[in-house]
Coordinates of C-alpha atoms and ligand atoms in Angstrom, one line a residue:
Chain A
M1 CA 17.8 14.5 13.3
T2 CA 19.0 11.0 14.4
T3 CA 20.3 8.5 11.9
R4 CA 19.7 5.5 14.0
R5 CA 20.6 2.3 12.3
P6 CA 17.8 -0.3 11.9
A7 CA 17.6 -2.9 14.6
P8 CA 18.5 -6.5 13.7
S9 CA 15.4 -8.4 12.6
S10 CA 15.2 -10.6 15.7
L11 CA 14.7 -7.5 17.8
R12 CA 12.4 -5.8 15.4
S13 CA 9.2 -4.8 17.2
L14 CA 5.8 -5.8 16.0
G15 CA 2.5 -4.1 16.6
D16 CA 2.3 -2.5 20.1
G17 CA 5.6 -3.8 21.5
L18 CA 7.6 -0.8 20.3
T19 CA 11.2 -0.2 21.2
G20 CA 12.9 3.1 20.7
S21 CA 11.3 6.2 19.3
P22 CA 8.7 5.3 16.6
A23 CA 9.0 6.6 13.1
L24 CA 5.4 7.7 12.8
V25 CA 2.9 8.6 15.4
A26 CA -0.6 9.7 14.3
E27 CA -3.0 10.6 17.1
G28 CA -6.6 11.5 16.5
V29 CA -5.8 12.6 13.0
G30 CA -8.7 14.1 11.1
L31 CA -8.7 15.8 7.7
T32 CA -11.5 17.6 6.1
Y33 CA -10.9 19.0 2.6
A34 CA -11.7 22.6 1.9
G35 CA -14.8 21.5 0.0
G36 CA -16.2 20.0 3.2
I37 CA -15.4 16.3 2.4
E38 CA -14.3 14.6 5.6
A39 CA -11.6 12.2 4.4
L40 CA -10.1 11.0 7.7
R41 CA -11.5 10.9 11.2
N42 CA -9.7 10.0 14.4
V43 CA -6.9 8.0 12.8
D44 CA -4.5 6.5 15.4
L45 CA -1.4 4.8 14.1
T46 CA 2.0 4.2 15.5
V47 CA 4.7 2.7 13.3
A48 CA 8.0 1.6 14.7
D49 CA 11.2 2.6 13.0
G50 CA 12.0 0.2 10.2
Q51 CA 8.6 -1.4 10.2
F52 CA 6.7 -2.1 7.0
V53 CA 3.0 -1.4 7.3
S54 CA 0.4 -1.9 4.6
I55 CA -2.9 0.0 4.6
V56 CA -5.9 -1.6 2.8
G57 CA -9.4 -0.2 2.6
P58 CA -12.3 0.5 0.3
S59 CA -11.8 2.8 -2.6
G60 CA -12.2 6.5 -1.6
C61 CA -11.8 5.9 2.1
G62 CA -8.9 8.3 2.5
K63 CA -5.7 6.1 2.1
S64 CA -4.1 8.5 -0.4
T65 CA -5.1 11.4 1.7
F66 CA -3.5 9.9 4.8
L67 CA -0.2 9.3 2.9
K68 CA -0.2 12.8 1.6
A69 CA -0.8 14.2 5.1
V70 CA 2.1 12.1 6.4
A71 CA 4.3 13.6 3.6
G72 CA 3.2 17.1 4.7
L73 CA 1.6 17.7 1.3
I74 CA -1.9 18.3 2.8
P75 CA -2.4 19.9 6.2
I76 CA -4.4 17.9 8.7
T77 CA -7.3 19.5 10.4
H78 CA -7.4 17.6 13.7
G79 CA -4.9 15.7 15.9
T80 CA -1.2 15.4 15.6
L81 CA 1.2 13.7 13.2
T82 CA 4.8 13.2 14.3
L83 CA 7.5 11.8 12.2
R84 CA 10.7 10.5 13.9
G85 CA 10.1 13.1 16.6
D86 CA 10.6 15.7 13.9
S87 CA 8.1 18.4 13.2
D88 CA 9.3 19.0 9.6
R89 CA 7.4 16.2 8.0
R90 CA 9.0 16.3 4.6
A91 CA 12.5 15.7 5.9
D92 CA 13.7 12.2 5.1
V93 CA 10.4 11.2 3.4
A94 CA 10.0 9.8 -0.1
F95 CA 6.8 9.1 -2.0
V96 CA 6.1 6.7 -4.7
F97 CA 2.9 7.4 -6.6
Q98 CA 0.4 5.1 -8.3
S99 CA 1.7 6.2 -11.7
P100 CA 5.4 6.4 -12.4
T101 CA 5.3 10.3 -12.6
L102 CA 8.5 10.4 -14.6
L103 CA 9.6 13.5 -16.6
T104 CA 9.3 12.2 -20.2
W105 CA 11.9 14.6 -21.5
R106 CA 14.6 13.4 -19.1
T107 CA 16.6 10.1 -19.4
V108 CA 16.1 7.4 -16.8
L109 CA 19.3 8.6 -15.1
G110 CA 18.1 12.2 -15.2
N111 CA 14.9 11.2 -13.5
V112 CA 16.6 9.3 -10.7
E113 CA 18.9 12.3 -10.1
L114 CA 16.0 14.8 -9.9
P115 CA 15.5 14.7 -6.1
N116 CA 19.1 15.4 -5.5
E117 CA 19.1 18.3 -8.0
L118 CA 16.0 19.8 -6.3
R119 CA 17.7 19.6 -3.0
G120 CA 20.9 21.2 -4.4
G121 CA 23.1 18.2 -3.7
G122 CA 26.5 17.6 -5.2
R123 CA 26.5 16.4 -8.8
S124 CA 29.3 13.9 -9.1
T125 CA 28.4 11.8 -6.1
A126 CA 24.8 11.9 -7.1
R127 CA 25.5 10.4 -10.5
S128 CA 27.3 7.4 -9.1
H129 CA 24.6 7.0 -6.4
A130 CA 21.9 7.1 -9.1
R131 CA 23.7 4.5 -11.1
E132 CA 23.9 2.2 -8.1
L133 CA 20.2 2.6 -7.5
L134 CA 19.4 1.8 -11.1
A135 CA 21.5 -1.4 -10.7
L136 CA 19.6 -2.1 -7.5
V137 CA 16.3 -2.1 -9.3
G138 CA 17.7 -4.0 -12.2
L139 CA 17.9 -1.2 -14.8
A140 CA 21.7 -0.6 -15.0
D141 CA 21.6 -0.9 -18.8
F142 CA 18.7 1.6 -19.2
A143 CA 20.3 4.7 -17.7
D144 CA 20.4 6.6 -20.9
R145 CA 17.0 5.6 -22.3
F146 CA 13.9 7.7 -22.1
P147 CA 11.0 6.6 -20.0
S148 CA 8.8 6.1 -23.1
E149 CA 11.1 3.3 -24.1
L150 CA 10.4 1.4 -20.9
S151 CA 7.5 -0.9 -20.0
G152 CA 5.1 0.1 -17.2
G153 CA 6.9 -2.2 -14.7
M154 CA 10.3 -0.8 -15.6
Q155 CA 9.0 2.8 -15.3
M156 CA 7.8 1.9 -11.8
R157 CA 11.3 0.6 -11.0
V158 CA 12.7 4.0 -12.1
S159 CA 10.2 5.7 -9.8
L160 CA 11.4 3.5 -6.9
A161 CA 15.0 4.3 -7.6
R162 CA 14.2 8.0 -7.7
A163 CA 12.5 7.7 -4.3
L164 CA 15.6 6.0 -2.9
M165 CA 17.8 8.8 -4.2
T166 CA 17.7 10.8 -1.0
D167 CA 18.3 7.8 1.3
P168 CA 14.8 8.3 2.9
R169 CA 14.1 6.9 6.3
I170 CA 10.4 6.8 5.6
M171 CA 8.9 5.5 2.3
L172 CA 5.3 6.3 1.4
L173 CA 4.0 4.1 -1.4
D174 CA 0.5 4.7 -2.8
E175 CA -0.6 1.7 -4.8
P176 CA 2.6 1.7 -6.7
F177 CA 2.0 -1.6 -8.5
G178 CA -1.8 -1.2 -9.0
A179 CA -1.5 -0.9 -12.7
L180 CA 0.7 -3.9 -13.3
D181 CA -0.1 -7.4 -14.2
D182 CA 0.2 -10.1 -11.5
L183 CA 3.5 -11.5 -12.5
T184 CA 5.2 -8.2 -12.8
R185 CA 3.7 -7.1 -9.5
Q186 CA 5.1 -10.2 -7.8
R187 CA 8.5 -9.6 -9.2
L188 CA 8.4 -6.0 -8.0
N189 CA 7.1 -7.1 -4.6
E190 CA 10.2 -9.4 -4.3
D191 CA 12.5 -6.6 -5.3
L192 CA 10.9 -4.0 -3.0
H193 CA 11.2 -6.5 -0.1
R194 CA 14.8 -7.1 -0.9
I195 CA 15.5 -3.3 -0.9
W196 CA 13.6 -2.9 2.3
L197 CA 15.7 -5.6 3.9
R198 CA 18.8 -3.8 2.7
D199 CA 17.9 -0.3 3.9
R200 CA 15.2 -0.9 6.6
W201 CA 13.4 2.3 6.1
T202 CA 10.0 2.6 7.6
G203 CA 7.4 1.7 4.9
L204 CA 3.8 2.8 4.6
F205 CA 2.3 0.9 1.7
V206 CA -1.2 1.4 0.3
T207 CA -2.7 -1.3 -1.8
H208 CA -6.0 -3.0 -2.8
N209 CA -4.2 -6.3 -3.1
V210 CA -4.4 -8.2 0.2
S211 CA -1.9 -10.9 -0.8
E212 CA 0.7 -8.2 -1.8
A213 CA 0.1 -6.5 1.6
V214 CA 0.6 -9.8 3.5
Y215 CA 3.7 -10.6 1.5
L216 CA 5.5 -7.3 2.2
S217 CA 4.4 -6.3 5.6
D218 CA 5.0 -6.6 9.3
R219 CA 1.5 -5.3 9.9
V220 CA -1.5 -4.8 7.7
V221 CA -4.1 -2.2 8.9
V222 CA -7.6 -2.0 7.5
M223 CA -9.3 1.3 7.1
S224 CA -13.1 1.9 7.2
S225 CA -15.0 3.6 4.4
R226 CA -14.9 7.3 4.4
P227 CA -14.2 9.0 6.7
G228 CA -11.3 6.7 7.1
Q229 CA -10.6 5.2 10.5
I230 CA -8.4 2.2 11.4
V231 CA -10.6 -0.7 12.2
A232 CA -8.2 -3.6 12.2
D233 CA -4.5 -4.0 12.8
V234 CA -3.1 -7.4 11.9
P235 CA 0.5 -8.3 12.7
I236 CA 1.9 -10.7 10.1
E237 CA 4.0 -13.1 11.9
L238 CA 5.6 -14.9 9.0
S239 CA 9.4 -15.4 8.9
I240 CA 11.5 -12.7 7.3
P241 CA 12.9 -12.5 4.7
R242 CA 9.8 -13.4 2.7
T243 CA 10.4 -15.6 -0.3
P244 CA 8.1 -16.6 -3.1
D245 CA 7.5 -19.8 -1.3
H246 CA 5.6 -17.9 1.4
R247 CA 2.8 -17.4 -1.1
S248 CA 1.9 -21.1 -0.9
D249 CA 2.3 -21.3 2.9
P250 CA -1.0 -22.1 4.7
G251 CA -0.3 -19.4 7.3
F252 CA 0.0 -16.9 4.4
A253 CA -3.3 -18.0 3.0
A254 CA -4.9 -17.7 6.4
Y255 CA -3.8 -14.0 6.7
V256 CA -5.1 -13.3 3.2
R257 CA -8.4 -14.8 4.1
E258 CA -8.7 -13.0 7.5
I259 CA -7.8 -9.6 6.1
G260 CA -9.9 -10.1 3.0
A261 CA -12.9 -10.9 5.1
R262 CA -12.3 -7.9 7.4
L263 CA -12.0 -5.7 4.3
R264 CA -15.3 -7.0 2.8
E265 CA -17.1 -5.9 5.9
E266 CA -16.0 -2.4 5.2
V267 CA -16.9 -2.2 1.5
Chain B
M1 CA 13.2 2.9 -45.2
A2 CA 11.3 0.9 -47.8
A3 CA 8.5 0.5 -45.3
R4 CA 8.4 4.3 -44.7
A5 CA 8.4 5.0 -48.4
S6 CA 5.5 2.6 -49.0
A7 CA 3.6 4.1 -46.1
L8 CA 4.1 7.5 -47.7
V9 CA 2.8 6.3 -51.0
R10 CA -0.2 4.7 -49.2
S11 CA -1.0 7.9 -47.4
A12 CA -0.5 10.1 -50.5
L13 CA -2.4 7.9 -52.9
P14 CA -6.0 8.6 -51.9
P15 CA -5.8 12.4 -51.8
L16 CA -3.9 12.3 -55.1
T17 CA -6.5 10.2 -56.7
L18 CA -9.2 12.5 -55.5
F19 CA -7.3 15.5 -56.9
L20 CA -7.0 13.9 -60.3
T21 CA -10.7 12.9 -60.3
V22 CA -11.8 16.4 -59.4
A23 CA -9.5 17.9 -62.0
A24 CA -10.9 15.6 -64.7
L25 CA -14.5 16.4 -63.7
W26 CA -13.7 20.0 -63.6
H27 CA -12.2 19.9 -67.0
G28 CA -15.1 17.9 -68.4
A29 CA -17.7 20.3 -66.9
T30 CA -16.0 23.4 -68.3
A31 CA -15.6 21.8 -71.8
I32 CA -19.1 20.3 -72.0
L33 CA -21.1 23.2 -70.5
N34 CA -19.1 25.8 -72.4
I35 CA -18.5 28.0 -69.4
P36 CA -16.5 31.1 -70.3
A37 CA -12.9 31.1 -69.0
F38 CA -13.3 34.3 -67.0
V39 CA -16.1 32.7 -65.0
L40 CA -14.6 29.2 -64.5
P41 CA -11.4 28.4 -66.3
G42 CA -10.6 24.8 -66.9
P43 CA -7.6 23.1 -65.3
A44 CA -5.7 23.4 -68.6
D45 CA -6.2 27.2 -68.7
V46 CA -5.0 27.5 -65.1
A47 CA -1.9 25.4 -65.8
R48 CA -1.2 27.5 -68.9
E49 CA -1.5 30.8 -67.0
A50 CA 0.6 29.4 -64.1
F51 CA 3.4 28.6 -66.5
A52 CA 3.2 31.9 -68.4
N53 CA 3.4 33.8 -65.1
G54 CA 5.7 31.4 -63.3
A55 CA 8.4 33.9 -62.3
R56 CA 5.9 36.3 -60.9
L57 CA 4.0 33.6 -59.0
V58 CA 7.2 32.3 -57.5
S59 CA 8.4 35.7 -56.3
A60 CA 4.9 36.5 -55.0
T61 CA 4.7 33.2 -53.1
G62 CA 8.2 33.9 -51.7
L63 CA 7.3 37.3 -50.4
T64 CA 4.1 36.1 -48.9
A65 CA 6.0 33.2 -47.3
V66 CA 8.5 35.7 -45.7
A67 CA 5.6 37.8 -44.3
A68 CA 3.7 34.7 -43.0
L69 CA 6.8 33.1 -41.5
S70 CA 7.8 36.4 -39.8
G71 CA 4.3 36.8 -38.4
F72 CA 4.3 33.2 -37.3
C73 CA 7.6 33.5 -35.5
A74 CA 6.5 36.7 -33.8
S75 CA 3.3 35.1 -32.6
L76 CA 5.2 32.1 -31.4
V77 CA 7.6 34.2 -29.2
I78 CA 5.0 36.8 -28.1
G79 CA 2.3 34.2 -27.6
C80 CA 4.6 32.2 -25.3
L81 CA 5.6 35.3 -23.3
I82 CA 1.9 36.3 -22.9
G83 CA 1.0 32.8 -22.0
F84 CA 3.8 32.8 -19.4
A85 CA 2.5 36.1 -17.9
F86 CA -1.0 34.7 -17.8
S87 CA 0.2 31.5 -16.0
Q88 CA 2.3 33.3 -13.5
W89 CA 0.1 36.2 -12.5
P90 CA -3.7 35.3 -12.3
L91 CA -4.5 39.0 -12.0
V92 CA -2.8 39.7 -15.4
R93 CA -4.7 36.8 -16.9
S94 CA -8.1 37.8 -15.6
S95 CA -7.7 41.4 -16.6
C96 CA -6.2 40.7 -20.1
Y97 CA -7.9 37.6 -21.2
P98 CA -11.0 39.3 -22.5
Y99 CA -8.9 41.5 -24.7
A100 CA -7.0 38.4 -26.0
I101 CA -10.3 37.0 -27.1
F102 CA -10.7 40.2 -29.2
L103 CA -7.8 38.8 -31.3
Q104 CA -9.9 35.8 -32.1
T105 CA -13.2 37.5 -32.8
V106 CA -12.1 40.7 -34.5
P107 CA -12.8 40.6 -38.3
I108 CA -9.2 41.1 -39.5
V109 CA -10.4 42.4 -42.9
A110 CA -12.0 45.3 -41.0
I111 CA -8.9 46.3 -39.1
A112 CA -6.3 45.6 -41.7
P113 CA -6.9 49.0 -43.4
L114 CA -6.4 50.7 -40.0
I115 CA -3.1 48.9 -39.6
I116 CA -2.1 50.2 -43.0
I117 CA -3.0 53.7 -42.0
W118 CA -1.0 53.4 -38.8
F119 CA 2.0 51.5 -40.0
G120 CA 2.1 52.4 -43.7
T121 CA 2.0 50.1 -46.7
G122 CA 4.8 47.6 -46.8
L123 CA 6.1 44.4 -45.3
Q124 CA 5.9 45.5 -41.7
S125 CA 2.1 46.0 -41.9
V126 CA 1.6 42.6 -43.6
I127 CA 3.7 40.9 -41.0
L128 CA 1.6 42.6 -38.3
V129 CA -1.6 41.3 -39.8
A130 CA -0.2 37.8 -40.0
F131 CA 1.0 38.1 -36.4
I132 CA -2.4 39.3 -35.1
V133 CA -4.3 36.5 -36.8
S134 CA -2.0 33.7 -35.6
L135 CA -1.4 35.0 -32.0
F136 CA -4.5 33.8 -30.2
P137 CA -4.0 30.0 -30.5
M138 CA -0.4 30.5 -29.3
I139 CA -1.6 32.4 -26.2
T140 CA -4.3 29.9 -25.2
N141 CA -2.1 26.8 -25.8
A142 CA 0.9 28.3 -24.0
T143 CA -1.3 29.3 -21.0
A144 CA -2.9 25.9 -20.9
G145 CA 0.5 24.1 -21.1
L146 CA 1.9 26.1 -18.3
T147 CA -1.1 25.7 -16.0
T148 CA -2.2 22.2 -16.7
L149 CA 0.1 19.9 -14.7
D150 CA 0.0 16.4 -13.3
R151 CA -0.9 16.8 -9.6
D152 CA 1.4 14.1 -8.5
L153 CA 4.4 15.6 -10.3
L154 CA 3.7 18.9 -8.6
A155 CA 3.4 17.0 -5.3
L156 CA 6.8 15.4 -6.0
F157 CA 8.4 18.8 -6.5
R158 CA 6.9 20.1 -3.3
L159 CA 8.0 17.1 -1.4
Y160 CA 11.6 17.9 -2.3
H161 CA 11.1 21.6 -1.4
A162 CA 11.7 22.6 -5.0
S163 CA 11.9 26.4 -5.4
R164 CA 9.4 28.2 -7.6
W165 CA 12.2 28.7 -10.2
Q166 CA 13.1 25.0 -10.2
T167 CA 9.4 24.0 -10.6
L168 CA 9.2 26.4 -13.5
T169 CA 12.4 25.4 -15.4
K170 CA 12.4 21.7 -14.6
L171 CA 8.7 21.0 -14.7
R172 CA 6.3 23.7 -16.0
L173 CA 8.3 24.9 -19.1
P174 CA 9.2 21.5 -20.5
A175 CA 5.7 20.2 -19.8
A176 CA 4.2 23.1 -21.8
V177 CA 6.2 22.2 -25.0
P178 CA 3.6 19.7 -26.4
F179 CA 0.9 22.4 -25.9
V180 CA 3.0 25.0 -27.6
I181 CA 3.6 22.7 -30.5
A182 CA -0.2 22.1 -30.9
G183 CA -0.7 25.9 -30.9
A184 CA 2.1 26.4 -33.5
K185 CA 0.4 23.9 -35.9
T186 CA -2.8 25.9 -35.8
S187 CA -0.9 29.2 -36.0
S188 CA 1.2 28.2 -39.0
G189 CA -1.8 27.9 -41.3
L190 CA -3.4 31.1 -39.9
S191 CA -0.3 33.1 -40.5
V192 CA -0.5 32.4 -44.2
I193 CA -4.1 33.6 -44.2
G194 CA -3.1 36.7 -42.3
A195 CA -0.3 37.5 -44.7
I196 CA -2.6 37.2 -47.7
V197 CA -5.3 39.4 -46.1
G198 CA -2.7 41.9 -45.2
E199 CA -1.5 41.9 -48.8
F200 CA -5.0 42.7 -50.0
F201 CA -4.4 46.1 -48.6
A202 CA -0.7 46.7 -48.6
G203 CA 1.7 46.0 -51.5
Y204 CA 5.4 46.0 -51.1
G205 CA 5.9 48.8 -53.7
A206 CA 8.0 48.9 -56.9
E207 CA 6.4 46.0 -58.7
R208 CA 7.1 43.6 -55.8
Y209 CA 4.0 42.1 -54.5
G210 CA 2.7 39.0 -52.7
L211 CA -0.1 36.6 -53.4
G212 CA -2.8 38.6 -51.7
Y213 CA -2.1 41.6 -54.0
L214 CA -1.9 39.4 -57.0
I215 CA -5.3 38.0 -56.1
T216 CA -6.9 41.4 -55.9
L217 CA -5.2 42.6 -59.0
T218 CA -6.2 39.6 -61.2
S219 CA -9.7 39.5 -59.9
G220 CA -10.1 43.2 -60.8
Q221 CA -8.9 42.5 -64.3
L222 CA -11.1 39.3 -64.7
K223 CA -7.9 37.3 -65.3
T224 CA -9.6 34.4 -63.7
A225 CA -7.2 31.6 -64.7
Y226 CA -4.3 33.6 -63.3
L227 CA -6.3 34.3 -60.2
F228 CA -6.9 30.5 -59.8
S229 CA -3.2 29.9 -60.1
A230 CA -2.5 32.5 -57.4
V231 CA -5.1 30.8 -55.1
L232 CA -3.5 27.5 -55.7
C233 CA -0.1 28.9 -54.7
S234 CA -1.7 30.3 -51.5
T235 CA -3.1 26.9 -50.7
A236 CA 0.2 25.2 -51.4
L237 CA 2.1 27.7 -49.2
G238 CA -0.3 27.1 -46.3
L239 CA 0.2 23.3 -46.7
V240 CA 3.9 23.7 -46.8
M241 CA 4.0 25.9 -43.7
F242 CA 1.7 23.6 -41.8
G243 CA 3.6 20.5 -43.0
A244 CA 7.0 22.0 -42.0
I245 CA 5.9 23.1 -38.5
S246 CA 4.1 19.8 -37.9
A247 CA 7.2 17.9 -39.0
I248 CA 9.4 19.8 -36.6
G249 CA 6.9 19.6 -33.8
N250 CA 6.3 15.9 -34.3
A251 CA 10.1 15.2 -34.2
V252 CA 10.3 17.1 -30.9
L253 CA 7.3 15.2 -29.5
N254 CA 8.7 11.9 -30.6
R255 CA 12.0 12.4 -29.0
W256 CA 10.9 13.8 -25.7
F257 CA 7.2 13.3 -25.2
R258 CA 6.5 10.1 -26.9
H259 CA 3.8 8.7 -24.6
Q260 CA 1.8 11.9 -24.7
T261 CA -0.3 12.5 -27.7
H262 CA -1.2 16.1 -28.6
G263 CA -2.7 16.8 -32.0
Ligands
LIG1 N1 -8.0 17.4 -3.4 C1 -9.2 17.0 -2.9 N2 -10.2 17.8 -2.6 C2 -11.4 17.4 -2.1 N3 -11.7 16.1 -1.9 C3 -10.7 15.2 -2.1 C4 -9.5 15.6 -2.7 N4 -8.7 14.4 -2.8 C5 -9.5 13.4 -2.4 N5 -10.7 13.9 -2.0 C6 -11.8 13.1 -1.5 O1 -11.4 12.5 -0.3 C7 -11.9 11.1 -0.2 C8 -10.7 10.2 0.0 O2 -9.9 10.2 -1.1 P1 -8.5 9.4 -1.3 O3 -7.9 9.7 -2.6 O4 -7.7 9.7 -0.1 O5 -9.1 7.9 -1.2 P2 -8.3 6.5 -1.4 O6 -8.6 5.7 -0.2 O7 -6.9 6.8 -1.7 O8 -9.1 5.9 -2.7 P3 -8.5 4.9 -3.8 O9 -8.4 3.6 -3.1 O10 -9.6 4.9 -4.8 O11 -7.2 5.5 -4.2 C9 -12.6 10.8 -1.5 O12 -14.0 10.9 -1.2 C10 -12.2 11.9 -2.4 O13 -13.2 12.3 -3.3
LIG2 MG1 -5.7 6.5 -3.5

């Protein structure tokens, strides 16, 4: 497995102009559940290493299914899915779910350490790494609290820190901020963007919020209603790093309008 | 602290008022209607009998408590083990579950004499009856706790290649605790009922007997006021058992499972 460092931002590829081996290649991916529900049909998506791609689409169109397939949690029934040229799809991948999915009986620190424990990593280095990550998400002072003592936004931050624990090269985020109020969501967007700039993992981010998608992404892809297919692929050519000021930028608003209109055609 | 005390008073006041009202009505009814004491003794008669036989009532309640608590503990342990077996091996579950339902539907009064025949009169038989009566809720709750799991949490464990053992010890067992607590609350009350039913049929020998035996004895002799006091002791014992188990359970839930609410 290669541990290629991310390219500097000026060289970062957008859309089709890929350089180097892509992080994710989906070719003709189809997925029909055992019950006969066809969730995905003919999904083609190539994501360059270090790229941040958002997926928007109508409810029930197969976005979560696609992320789970990428994570190797559900087998696909058609086509091929390749991650970083590696056939073991779970290597190097982290997943952030819509709910924080924390273990209520463990402290915040214990939750962040969990992935390392499950993988049988060393204890002492893990502890300091977990503390670093908690500081990164702004929860340094909450290491010994229990999740029930935290707000929804803080729990989501713990969930993010936990996902970062294994130094993933691919982050799959399934509507992680869907349950949060707008202000908290924006704060978390800014922090997520900062972490992505720091680590430059490849991000696949599912959301219903178009403005959040534009804010975070190099590209936003639009999925059709079920069976999901990719019907639009919009490169977001705003300067990086993104700042809160971008939200009032006319270019930003134009992207939001364009993608919003494209999305409404699908609903 | 003061807030907690006043909350306690506020929650205790309505049932206490109701109790006093009913006792007053009861007293009034027996006095006015001239009901003979062996049919319906008044509260004063009951209180008098209770004080007169205080020592016996206390020792009977203590013995019944020992039997109920032992039966409850056995059902907690065995119920969790059976629930564990049910959750791990579907074949065991599908073949044994119908027989577990038997525990729920069998009239315990009918099989208690059999148990005495097989295991003799004495504490062991009473404990066994209490155990049988309180086992079923433990089995169903432990099984449910070990099999009902958040899909995403399971996916998370799979994502990190967690072994079956890790998934069990770090996810399934802890996640089952609130369910086991809910089962324990139900079982705690049932174990007292089971012990008393067991004592209807089995004494402890040598003048030592529990509330169940005292109830059959006094009803046979038409000592109704004494019988009433024994019934009140049974009720109090059930409440104390339930209250104690609930308090322990709620403390555990508060510490580790606060955002979940079970019973
Ligand atoms: N485990 C499953 N078994 C059978 N069908 C499923 C399963 N999970 C999802 N589906 C179906 O597959 C389709 C796609 O579901 P999916 O959860 O991927 O949609 P989604 O785009 O994530 O929706 P939302 O935006 O509401 O989260 C839906 O019709 C859903 O009912
Ligand atoms: Mg979804």
